[in-house]
Amino acid sequence: MGQWAWHGAPTDARTLLSRVLTPQTRYLVFDLDRTIHLGHNLGELLGWELTAWFAYGAEHWAEAGVHGPVSRFRWDAPTPLALARYLTRGATTWAYPGLHYLLWSRILPHWTDRGLYRTFGSEPRPEVQLMPTLALLHDLSRLPLETSRTLADAVFERCAPDQVIDREDIAWVQATFPELTVILSSASPQPMVEAAADALGITDYVHTEVEVHAGRLSAPPQWHPLLSSVEQPEWICPPSAFRLNAGHRKIGRLLERYPDFLDVETVGVSDTTHGEDHPWISYFSRVVDINSPTPFPVLVPEDARLEAVHSAELLTRREKDEGVVDARRLHLPRHGNQACTLDAAALASRWSATQHAADRLAETYRAEWRALADERRRGEALQARLETAQQAATQAYNAAPSAESFAKVQRKSAAVTRARARTRLRMRPLLDVRAAIEQVVATSAAMPTATPRPESR
């Protein structure tokens, strides 16, 4: 990698993008949650919006509209009974997924700890996020897609004061760099990503996919016994059609849709909270973390084509309009540091020992990978057989829904989950090394000590 740049004081989107884009850039990819807005996970907010819709009713929701502060909770119940329904439904739908996510992302030690990899596998971040994603998708399957989109539009509009990238910024990019394609890529579901793309004027977008049937999103093909609010669905998405857009899967989806992605100049922009988009450093020409609590590391694989890492804070609409500083950014790890740039020589000098440690661990990882080849193949073969059985059970349910066929689908789904857990148990030596590598690499995201120099591309 040739350059690392911290852009210093919070700036606006166009100023930042003018520094990282060139006439040769062909793809500009934005993450959605906590990237387009400061601090807001729109998919999570949509889940709570659904809870209010189901508990308070469509008429009251329409009267309340998009007004009021951004919050997970809506206390504007029409009656005490409706408020009781809201609290009960919120608890049954979100208590376990919320606690699960809180436990593994915040309360327990850092994301790169060995226990996280042992529990969730070689890419733990999407797996930790999966539980709340499943809860949200099950809820969305109960509403017409058109209604879900209405709720998503309201969520996006309500968050407008905290937007850091808006429609005018995207229009400026498209006018200034006409050969460039702007893409929105998110783990959030279809209604939320479509609402955001429409509001931003972005026509290319990728989201977590489930099959659409009879004007509704189908229920996802996975369950957990503690997702207590899950009811027998009208239609279940076949496992082969369920596509989570997170982690390395984001890259896979981009390569499917844009075959020349790795052959042209690309820029990726993300808050990369919890390191969820850190895999981007292996595939993009340049990456930019904005308003990030966990910035991109500067250590990259030897075969990565990454040219530069940029790090910046972007101002919200409210901050620009009112001339204030949002208190949330005071907790960001680089806030208050002067702008500085490190070239390739400075990076090598600063991180050479860390790079050597990562390289030694990578050698160990390759050795463990070879040693566990047979175990890995057996696990993959078993999982493939179980997934085929799950696919068949899902198709049978959709052809003739019943309590019995639904229970069979759930059993087949649970069998796949258990098989994955057994495979992770056998792969522990490999996962332990993977965790150690991530711990070393994560240290390179720290703010380096450097003499401030003017930023350049």
Coordinates of C-alpha atoms in Angstrom, one line a residue, residues 116-288:
L116 CA -15.6 -15.1 18.9
Y117 CA -13.9 -17.0 16.1
R118 CA -14.4 -20.4 17.9
T119 CA -18.1 -19.6 18.3
F120 CA -19.0 -18.1 14.9
G121 CA -16.3 -19.3 12.5
S122 CA -13.7 -17.7 10.2
E123 CA -15.9 -14.6 9.5
P124 CA -17.7 -13.9 12.8
R125 CA -19.1 -10.4 12.2
P126 CA -21.8 -11.4 9.7
E127 CA -22.7 -14.4 11.9
V128 CA -23.2 -12.1 15.0
Q129 CA -25.4 -9.8 12.9
L130 CA -27.4 -12.7 11.5
M131 CA -29.7 -13.2 14.5
P132 CA -31.2 -9.6 14.4
T133 CA -31.3 -9.9 10.6
L134 CA -33.4 -13.0 10.8
A135 CA -35.8 -11.4 13.3
L136 CA -36.2 -8.5 11.0
L137 CA -36.8 -10.6 7.9
H138 CA -39.4 -12.7 9.7
D139 CA -41.3 -9.6 10.6
L140 CA -41.1 -8.1 7.1
S141 CA -42.5 -11.3 5.7
R142 CA -45.8 -10.5 7.4
L143 CA -46.4 -7.3 5.4
P144 CA -46.8 -6.5 1.7
L145 CA -43.6 -5.2 0.3
E146 CA -45.3 -1.9 -0.6
T147 CA -46.1 -1.3 3.1
S148 CA -42.6 -2.3 4.2
R149 CA -41.2 0.3 1.7
T150 CA -43.5 3.0 3.2
L151 CA -42.1 2.3 6.6
A152 CA -38.5 2.3 5.3
D153 CA -39.1 5.7 3.6
A154 CA -40.3 7.1 6.9
V155 CA -37.2 5.8 8.7
F156 CA -34.9 7.4 6.1
E157 CA -36.7 10.7 6.2
R158 CA -36.7 10.9 10.0
C159 CA -33.0 10.4 10.1
A160 CA -32.4 13.3 7.6
P161 CA -30.7 15.7 10.1
D162 CA -28.0 13.2 10.7
Q163 CA -27.3 12.5 7.1
V164 CA -23.6 13.0 6.0
I165 CA -24.1 12.1 2.3
D166 CA -27.1 13.3 0.5
R167 CA -28.7 13.3 -3.0
E168 CA -26.9 16.5 -4.0
D169 CA -23.6 14.9 -3.2
I170 CA -24.3 11.9 -5.3
A171 CA -25.5 14.1 -8.2
W172 CA -22.3 16.1 -7.9
V173 CA -20.2 12.8 -8.2
Q174 CA -22.2 11.6 -11.2
A175 CA -21.8 15.0 -12.9
T176 CA -18.1 15.4 -12.2
F177 CA -17.2 11.7 -12.9
P178 CA -19.7 10.6 -15.7
E179 CA -17.8 7.3 -16.3
L180 CA -18.2 6.3 -12.7
T181 CA -21.0 3.9 -11.3
V182 CA -22.2 4.6 -7.8
I183 CA -23.3 1.5 -5.9
L184 CA -25.1 1.2 -2.5
S185 CA -24.2 -2.1 -0.8
S186 CA -25.8 -3.1 2.5
A187 CA -26.7 -6.0 4.8
S188 CA -30.1 -4.4 5.3
P189 CA -33.1 -5.9 3.6
Q190 CA -34.7 -4.9 0.3
P191 CA -37.2 -2.2 1.5
M192 CA -34.6 -0.3 3.5
V193 CA -31.9 -0.3 0.8
E194 CA -34.4 0.6 -2.0
A195 CA -35.7 3.5 0.1
A196 CA -32.2 4.8 0.7
A197 CA -31.1 4.3 -2.9
D198 CA -34.2 6.2 -4.2
A199 CA -33.7 9.0 -1.7
L200 CA -30.0 9.3 -2.7
G201 CA -30.6 9.0 -6.5
I202 CA -28.5 5.8 -6.7
T203 CA -29.7 3.3 -9.2
D204 CA -27.3 0.4 -8.5
Y205 CA -27.7 -1.3 -5.2
V206 CA -27.2 -4.6 -3.5
H207 CA -29.0 -5.9 -0.4
T208 CA -29.7 -9.0 1.6
E209 CA -32.0 -11.1 -0.5
V210 CA -34.9 -13.3 0.2
E211 CA -37.4 -14.5 -2.5
V212 CA -40.4 -12.2 -3.2
H213 CA -43.6 -14.2 -3.4
A214 CA -47.1 -12.7 -3.9
G215 CA -46.0 -9.2 -3.3
R216 CA -44.2 -10.0 0.0
L217 CA -40.7 -10.9 1.1
S218 CA -40.7 -14.6 2.0
A219 CA -39.6 -15.7 5.4
P220 CA -35.9 -16.5 5.7
P221 CA -35.0 -20.2 5.8
Q222 CA -33.3 -20.1 9.2
W223 CA -34.7 -20.1 12.7
H224 CA -33.6 -20.1 16.3
P225 CA -35.7 -21.6 19.1
L226 CA -35.5 -18.4 21.0
L227 CA -36.9 -16.3 18.2
S228 CA -40.2 -16.6 20.0
S229 CA -42.2 -14.3 17.8
V230 CA -41.8 -16.4 14.7
E231 CA -45.1 -17.7 13.4
Q232 CA -45.8 -20.2 10.6
P233 CA -45.1 -18.2 7.5
E234 CA -47.1 -18.1 4.3
W235 CA -44.0 -18.8 2.2
I236 CA -40.4 -19.8 3.1
C237 CA -37.4 -18.6 1.0
P238 CA -35.6 -21.6 -0.4
P239 CA -32.1 -21.7 1.1
S240 CA -30.5 -21.3 -2.3
A241 CA -32.3 -18.0 -2.8
F242 CA -31.3 -16.5 0.6
R243 CA -28.3 -14.3 0.2
L244 CA -26.9 -12.4 3.1
N245 CA -25.0 -9.3 1.8
A246 CA -22.3 -9.0 4.5
G247 CA -18.6 -9.5 5.0
H248 CA -16.9 -11.2 2.1
R249 CA -20.3 -12.0 0.6
K250 CA -20.5 -8.2 -0.2
I251 CA -17.5 -8.6 -2.4
G252 CA -18.8 -11.8 -4.0
R253 CA -22.1 -10.0 -4.9
L254 CA -20.2 -7.1 -6.4
L255 CA -18.0 -9.4 -8.5
E256 CA -21.1 -11.2 -9.8
R257 CA -22.8 -8.0 -10.9
Y258 CA -19.7 -6.1 -12.1
P259 CA -17.2 -8.7 -13.6
D260 CA -14.6 -6.0 -14.3
F261 CA -14.6 -4.8 -10.7
L262 CA -11.1 -6.1 -9.9
D263 CA -9.6 -4.8 -13.2
V264 CA -10.5 -1.1 -12.8
E265 CA -10.0 1.7 -10.2
T266 CA -12.5 1.4 -7.4
V267 CA -13.2 3.3 -4.1
G268 CA -15.2 2.0 -1.1
V269 CA -16.7 4.2 1.6
S270 CA -17.9 2.7 4.9
D271 CA -18.1 3.4 8.6
T272 CA -16.9 -0.2 9.0
T273 CA -18.2 -0.4 12.6
H274 CA -16.9 -3.5 14.4
G275 CA -14.6 -4.0 11.4
E276 CA -17.5 -5.4 9.3
D277 CA -16.1 -4.0 6.0
H278 CA -12.4 -4.6 6.7
P279 CA -12.3 -7.3 4.0
W280 CA -12.6 -4.4 1.5
I281 CA -8.9 -3.7 1.9
S282 CA -8.2 -6.8 -0.2
Y283 CA -10.3 -5.8 -3.2
F284 CA -10.6 -2.1 -3.6
S285 CA -8.1 0.4 -5.1
R286 CA -8.8 2.8 -2.2
V287 CA -10.9 2.6 0.9
V288 CA -12.3 5.4 3.0

